[in-house]
Coordinates of C-alpha atoms in Angstrom, one line a residue:
X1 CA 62.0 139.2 146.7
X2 CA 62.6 143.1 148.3
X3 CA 61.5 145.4 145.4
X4 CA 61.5 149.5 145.9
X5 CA 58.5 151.6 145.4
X6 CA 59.4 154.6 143.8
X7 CA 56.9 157.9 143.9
X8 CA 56.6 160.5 140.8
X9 CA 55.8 164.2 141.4
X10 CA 52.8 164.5 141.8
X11 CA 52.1 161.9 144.4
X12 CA 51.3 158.8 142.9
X13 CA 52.9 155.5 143.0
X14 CA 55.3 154.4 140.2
X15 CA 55.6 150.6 139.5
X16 CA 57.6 148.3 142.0
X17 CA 61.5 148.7 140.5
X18 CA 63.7 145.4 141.7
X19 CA 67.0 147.6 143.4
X20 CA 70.0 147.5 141.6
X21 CA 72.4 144.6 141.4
X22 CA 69.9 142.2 142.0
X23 CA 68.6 139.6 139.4
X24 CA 65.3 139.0 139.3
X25 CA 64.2 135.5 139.8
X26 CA 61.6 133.9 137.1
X27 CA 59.4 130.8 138.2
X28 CA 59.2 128.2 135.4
X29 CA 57.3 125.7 135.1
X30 CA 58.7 121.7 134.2
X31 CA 58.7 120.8 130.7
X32 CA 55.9 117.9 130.1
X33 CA 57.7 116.8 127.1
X34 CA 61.2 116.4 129.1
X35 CA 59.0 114.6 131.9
X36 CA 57.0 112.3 129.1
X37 CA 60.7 111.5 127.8
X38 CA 61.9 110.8 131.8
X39 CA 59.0 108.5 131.9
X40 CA 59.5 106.5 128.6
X41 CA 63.1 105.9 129.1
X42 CA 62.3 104.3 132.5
X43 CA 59.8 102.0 131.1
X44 CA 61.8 101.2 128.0
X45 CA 65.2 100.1 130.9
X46 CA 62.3 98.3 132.2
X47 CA 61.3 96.3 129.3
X48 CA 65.1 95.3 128.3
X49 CA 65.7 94.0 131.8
X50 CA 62.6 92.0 131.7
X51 CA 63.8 91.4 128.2
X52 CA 67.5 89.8 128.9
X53 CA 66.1 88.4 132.2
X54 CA 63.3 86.4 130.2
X55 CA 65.7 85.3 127.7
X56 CA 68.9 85.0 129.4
X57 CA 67.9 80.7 130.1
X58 CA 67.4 80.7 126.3
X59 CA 70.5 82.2 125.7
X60 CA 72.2 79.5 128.3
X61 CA 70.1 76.4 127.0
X62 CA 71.5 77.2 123.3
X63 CA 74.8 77.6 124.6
X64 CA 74.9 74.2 126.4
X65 CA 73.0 72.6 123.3
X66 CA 76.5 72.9 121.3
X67 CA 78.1 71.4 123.5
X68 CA 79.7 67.3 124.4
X69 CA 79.8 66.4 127.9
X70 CA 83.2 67.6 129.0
X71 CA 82.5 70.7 127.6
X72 CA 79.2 71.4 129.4
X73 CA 80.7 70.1 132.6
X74 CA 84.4 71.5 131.9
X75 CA 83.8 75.0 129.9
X76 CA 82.2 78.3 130.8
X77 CA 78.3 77.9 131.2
X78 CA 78.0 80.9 129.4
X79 CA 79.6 80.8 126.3
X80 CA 80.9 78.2 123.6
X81 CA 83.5 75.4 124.1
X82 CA 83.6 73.4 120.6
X83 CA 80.4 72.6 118.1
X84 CA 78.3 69.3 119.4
X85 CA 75.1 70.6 118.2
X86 CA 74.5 68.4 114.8
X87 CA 76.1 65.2 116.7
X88 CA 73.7 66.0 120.0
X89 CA 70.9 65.9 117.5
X90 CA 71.9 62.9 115.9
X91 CA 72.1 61.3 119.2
X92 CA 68.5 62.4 120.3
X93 CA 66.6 61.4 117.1
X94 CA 68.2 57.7 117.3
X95 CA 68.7 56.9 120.9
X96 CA 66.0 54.2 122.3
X97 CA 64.8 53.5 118.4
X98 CA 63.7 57.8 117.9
X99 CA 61.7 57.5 121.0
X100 CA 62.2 61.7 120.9
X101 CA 60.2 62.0 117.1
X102 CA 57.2 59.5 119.2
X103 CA 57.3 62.4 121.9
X104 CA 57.2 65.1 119.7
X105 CA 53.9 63.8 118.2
X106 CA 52.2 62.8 121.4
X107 CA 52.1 66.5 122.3
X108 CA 51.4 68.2 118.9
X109 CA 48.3 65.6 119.1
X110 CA 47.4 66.2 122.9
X111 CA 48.3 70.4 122.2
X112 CA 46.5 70.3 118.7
X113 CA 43.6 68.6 118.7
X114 CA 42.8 69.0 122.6
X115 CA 43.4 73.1 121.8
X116 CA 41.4 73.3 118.5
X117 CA 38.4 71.1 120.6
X118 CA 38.5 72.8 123.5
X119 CA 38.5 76.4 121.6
X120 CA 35.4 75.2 120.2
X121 CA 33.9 74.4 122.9
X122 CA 35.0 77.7 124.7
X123 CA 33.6 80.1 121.9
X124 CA 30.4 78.0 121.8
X125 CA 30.1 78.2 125.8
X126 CA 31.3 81.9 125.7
X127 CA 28.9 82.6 123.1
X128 CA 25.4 80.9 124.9
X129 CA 26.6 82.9 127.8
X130 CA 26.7 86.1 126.6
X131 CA 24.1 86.4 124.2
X132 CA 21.2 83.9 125.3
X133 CA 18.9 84.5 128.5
X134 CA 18.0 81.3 130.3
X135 CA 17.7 80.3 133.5
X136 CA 20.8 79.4 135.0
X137 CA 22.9 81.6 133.7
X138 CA 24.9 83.2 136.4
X139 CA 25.3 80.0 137.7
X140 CA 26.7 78.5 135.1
X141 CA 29.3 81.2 134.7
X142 CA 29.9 81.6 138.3
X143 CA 30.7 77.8 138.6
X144 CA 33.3 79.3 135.0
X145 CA 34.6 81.7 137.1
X146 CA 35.0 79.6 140.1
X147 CA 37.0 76.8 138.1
X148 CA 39.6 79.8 137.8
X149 CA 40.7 79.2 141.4
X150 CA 40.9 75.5 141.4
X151 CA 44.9 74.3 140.6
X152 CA 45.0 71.8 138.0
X153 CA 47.3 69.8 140.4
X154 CA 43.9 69.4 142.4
X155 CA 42.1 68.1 139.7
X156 CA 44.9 65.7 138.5
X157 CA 44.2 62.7 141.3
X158 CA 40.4 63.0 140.7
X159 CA 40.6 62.9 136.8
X160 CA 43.3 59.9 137.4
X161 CA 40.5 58.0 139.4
X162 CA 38.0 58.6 137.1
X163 CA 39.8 57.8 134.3
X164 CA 41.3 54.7 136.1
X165 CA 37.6 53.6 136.5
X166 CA 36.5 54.3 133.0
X167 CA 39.4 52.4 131.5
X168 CA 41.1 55.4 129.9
X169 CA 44.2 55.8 131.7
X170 CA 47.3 55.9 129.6
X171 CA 45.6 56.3 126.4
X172 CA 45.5 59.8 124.5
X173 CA 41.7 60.3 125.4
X174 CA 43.1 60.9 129.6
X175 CA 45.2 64.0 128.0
X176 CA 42.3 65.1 125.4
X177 CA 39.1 64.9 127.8
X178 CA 40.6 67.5 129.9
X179 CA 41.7 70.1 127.9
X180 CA 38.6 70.0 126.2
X181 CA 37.3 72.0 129.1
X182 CA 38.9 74.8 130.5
X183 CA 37.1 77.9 132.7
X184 CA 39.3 80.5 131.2
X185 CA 39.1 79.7 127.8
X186 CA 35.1 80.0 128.4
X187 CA 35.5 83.4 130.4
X188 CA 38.2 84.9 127.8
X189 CA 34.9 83.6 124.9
X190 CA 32.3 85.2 127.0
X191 CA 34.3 88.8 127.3
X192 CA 35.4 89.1 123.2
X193 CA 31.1 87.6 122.2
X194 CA 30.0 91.1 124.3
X195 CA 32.8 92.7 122.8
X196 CA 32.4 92.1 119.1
X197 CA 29.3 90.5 118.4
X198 CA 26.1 93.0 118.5
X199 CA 22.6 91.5 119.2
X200 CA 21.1 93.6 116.2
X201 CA 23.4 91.3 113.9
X202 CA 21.9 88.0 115.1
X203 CA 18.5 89.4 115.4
X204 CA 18.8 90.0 111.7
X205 CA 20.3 86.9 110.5
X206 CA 17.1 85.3 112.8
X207 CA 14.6 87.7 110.8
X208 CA 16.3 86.4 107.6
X209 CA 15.7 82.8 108.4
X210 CA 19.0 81.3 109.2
X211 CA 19.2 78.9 112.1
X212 CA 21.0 79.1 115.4
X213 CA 24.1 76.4 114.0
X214 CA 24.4 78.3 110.8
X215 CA 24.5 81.7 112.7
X216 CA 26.9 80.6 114.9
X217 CA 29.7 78.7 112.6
X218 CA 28.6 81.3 109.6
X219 CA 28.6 84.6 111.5
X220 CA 30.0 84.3 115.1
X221 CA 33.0 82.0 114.7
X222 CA 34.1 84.5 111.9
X223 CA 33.6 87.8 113.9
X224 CA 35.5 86.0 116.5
X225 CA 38.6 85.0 114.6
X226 CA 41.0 87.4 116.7
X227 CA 39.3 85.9 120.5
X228 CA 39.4 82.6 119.1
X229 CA 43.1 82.8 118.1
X230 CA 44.3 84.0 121.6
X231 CA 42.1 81.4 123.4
X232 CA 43.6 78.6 121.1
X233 CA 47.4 79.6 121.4
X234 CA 46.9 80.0 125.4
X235 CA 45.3 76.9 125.9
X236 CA 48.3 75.6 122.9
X237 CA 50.8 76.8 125.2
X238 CA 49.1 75.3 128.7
X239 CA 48.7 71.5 127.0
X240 CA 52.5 71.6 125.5
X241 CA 53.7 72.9 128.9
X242 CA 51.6 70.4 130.9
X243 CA 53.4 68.0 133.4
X244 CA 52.3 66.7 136.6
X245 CA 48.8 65.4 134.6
X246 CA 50.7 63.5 131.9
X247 CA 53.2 62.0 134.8
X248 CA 49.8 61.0 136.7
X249 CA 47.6 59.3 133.7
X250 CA 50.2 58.1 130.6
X251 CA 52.7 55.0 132.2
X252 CA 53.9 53.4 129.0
X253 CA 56.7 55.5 127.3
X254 CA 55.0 55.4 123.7
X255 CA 52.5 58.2 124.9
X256 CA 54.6 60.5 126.6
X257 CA 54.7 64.2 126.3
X258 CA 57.8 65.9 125.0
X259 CA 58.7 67.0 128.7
X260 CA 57.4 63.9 130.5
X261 CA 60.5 62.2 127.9
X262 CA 63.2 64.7 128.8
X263 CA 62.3 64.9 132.4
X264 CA 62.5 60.1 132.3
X265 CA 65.8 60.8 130.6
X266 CA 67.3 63.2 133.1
X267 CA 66.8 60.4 136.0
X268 CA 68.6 58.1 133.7
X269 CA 71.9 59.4 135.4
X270 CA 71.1 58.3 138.6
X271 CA 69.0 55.1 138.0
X272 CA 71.6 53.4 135.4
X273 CA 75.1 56.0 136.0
X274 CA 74.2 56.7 132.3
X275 CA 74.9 60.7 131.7
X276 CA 72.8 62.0 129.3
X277 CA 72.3 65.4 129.9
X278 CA 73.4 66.7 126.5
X279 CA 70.7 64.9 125.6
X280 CA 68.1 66.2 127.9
X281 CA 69.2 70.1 126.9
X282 CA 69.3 69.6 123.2
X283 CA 65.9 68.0 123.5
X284 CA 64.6 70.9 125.6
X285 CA 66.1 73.3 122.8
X286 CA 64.0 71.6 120.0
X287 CA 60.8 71.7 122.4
X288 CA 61.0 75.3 122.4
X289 CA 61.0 75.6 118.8
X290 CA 57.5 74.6 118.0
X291 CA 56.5 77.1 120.6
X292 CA 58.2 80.2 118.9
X293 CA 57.1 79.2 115.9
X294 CA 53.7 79.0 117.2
X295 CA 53.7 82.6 118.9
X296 CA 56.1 84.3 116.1
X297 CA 53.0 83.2 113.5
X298 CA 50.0 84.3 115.7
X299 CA 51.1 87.7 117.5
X300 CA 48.8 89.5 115.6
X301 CA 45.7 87.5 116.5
X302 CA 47.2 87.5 120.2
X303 CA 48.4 90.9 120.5
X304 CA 44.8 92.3 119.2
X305 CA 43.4 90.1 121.2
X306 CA 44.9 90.6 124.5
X307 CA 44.5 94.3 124.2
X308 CA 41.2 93.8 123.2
X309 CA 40.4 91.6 126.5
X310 CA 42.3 94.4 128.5
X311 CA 39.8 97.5 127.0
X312 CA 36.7 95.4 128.0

């Protein structure tokens, strides 16, 4: 930008003038708070389209739910065409003799009592891991850590042998035994125990007199409430999900799994010309239900926990 010089009297040098009819230029600097605004109205366009694109097959599987067969194959997939829901739930508690009700209690058994175990058994493992030297040790949670990268599809045909051998296929134990043990739940234990559990407490419940059992149920279990809620609704979530090991170790029908049940009836059509695909869908609608309920009552023990996970 030209300026003039302009000299007084006596010599000296006046201050730089910008010549007339010209505007002087300013430099200014970008607003952080219009940038910090930029930024959270990308995320938040971010977050509603992984937010319609995550429950978009809801949406669909409710809409389909209300519906009788010639309106599911006949209609718009995408929006209503008549009310069938209370008959298509009729028609799923009483077809085969309730077979549905047996299904939905095979997997709050297998997903309950397999979860609540194995959390135990996590926060216990987790716990001697991260607060008890012996020799071993980084084995043991190396071999933890290793288990991460093993596919439970690779596991299923082993555990079906074994089972096979032992007597214990289709029973419930071939679904407990395995969730009983799972290397994540054991890694997720060992992070929150360093996180939230200081060795000056235990030393002073030791100096105190109490034993290692009663420090661990009275004092450990109870500082990790938040760790032990998140391990137990993941591992919740991974049994009532589970597939290809209840298709490989349960044969009779009375101890399916929820989705085992749905996924026999969807072949139905092509085995015996038998469509019951209204069926199938308003059966995978009330699957889901258990599982919102199940996250909707423990987001604030998985929320906390997760972010507390995240900081360590």
């Amino acid at each position: 930008m030209a300026l003039t010089e302009n000299r007084k009297e006596d010599g000296t040098e006046a201050a730089a003038v910008p010549p007339r009819g010209r505007a002087v230029r300013r430099l200014t600097r970008p607003d952080p708070a219009a940038r910090s605004r930029g930024g959270q109205r990308f995320i938040l366009l971010g977050l509603v389209l992984a937010s319609a694109y995550s429950l978009f097959p809801v949406y669909w599987l409710v809409i389909a739910a209300t519906k009788d067969r010639v309106g599911l194959y006949q209609s718009n997939g995408l929006w209503f065409s008549g009310w069938h829901l209370w008959d298509n739930l009729q028609q799923v508690f009483t077809y085969e003799d309730g077979i549905f009700l047996r299904w939905t209690a095979n997997s709050f058994l297998y997903a309950g009592v397999g979860s609540l175990g194995g959390t135990l058994i996590a926060l216990a493992t987790g716990y001697g891991l991260a607060r008890f030297d012996f020799p071993g040790r980084g084995v043991v949670f190396a071999a933890a850590v290793g288990g991460l990268l093993i596919p439970i599809a690779l596991l299923t045909l082993p555990l079906y042998l074994l089972f096979s051998a032992i007597g214990m296929v289709d029973t419930p134990w071939a679904m407990l035994i395995p969730c009983l043990i799972n290397p994540f739940s054991v890694y997720l234990a060992k992070v929150y125990t360093e996180a939230t559990v200081p060795f000056e407490l235990l030393e002073a419940a030791r100096i105190d007199g109490a034993g290692e059992l009663r420090i661990f149920f009275s004092i450990v279990l109870r500082m990790m409430t938040t760790g032990g809620a998140t391990v137990f609704l993941l591992a919740f979530v991974n049994t009532w999900n589970a597939f290809f090991l209840p298709l490989t170790v349960l044969r009779g029908e009375q101890n399916w799994t929820l989705n085992l049940g749905l996924y026999n009836w969807s072949g139905k059509r092509l085995e015996s010309g038998i469509d019951v695909t209204s069926l199938v869908l308003t059966g995978a609608l009330l699957s889901i239900i258990p599982m919102a309920i199940m996250m909707v009552a423990m987001r604030r023990y998985w929320r906390s926990g997760v972010t507390l996970g995240a900081l360590k």
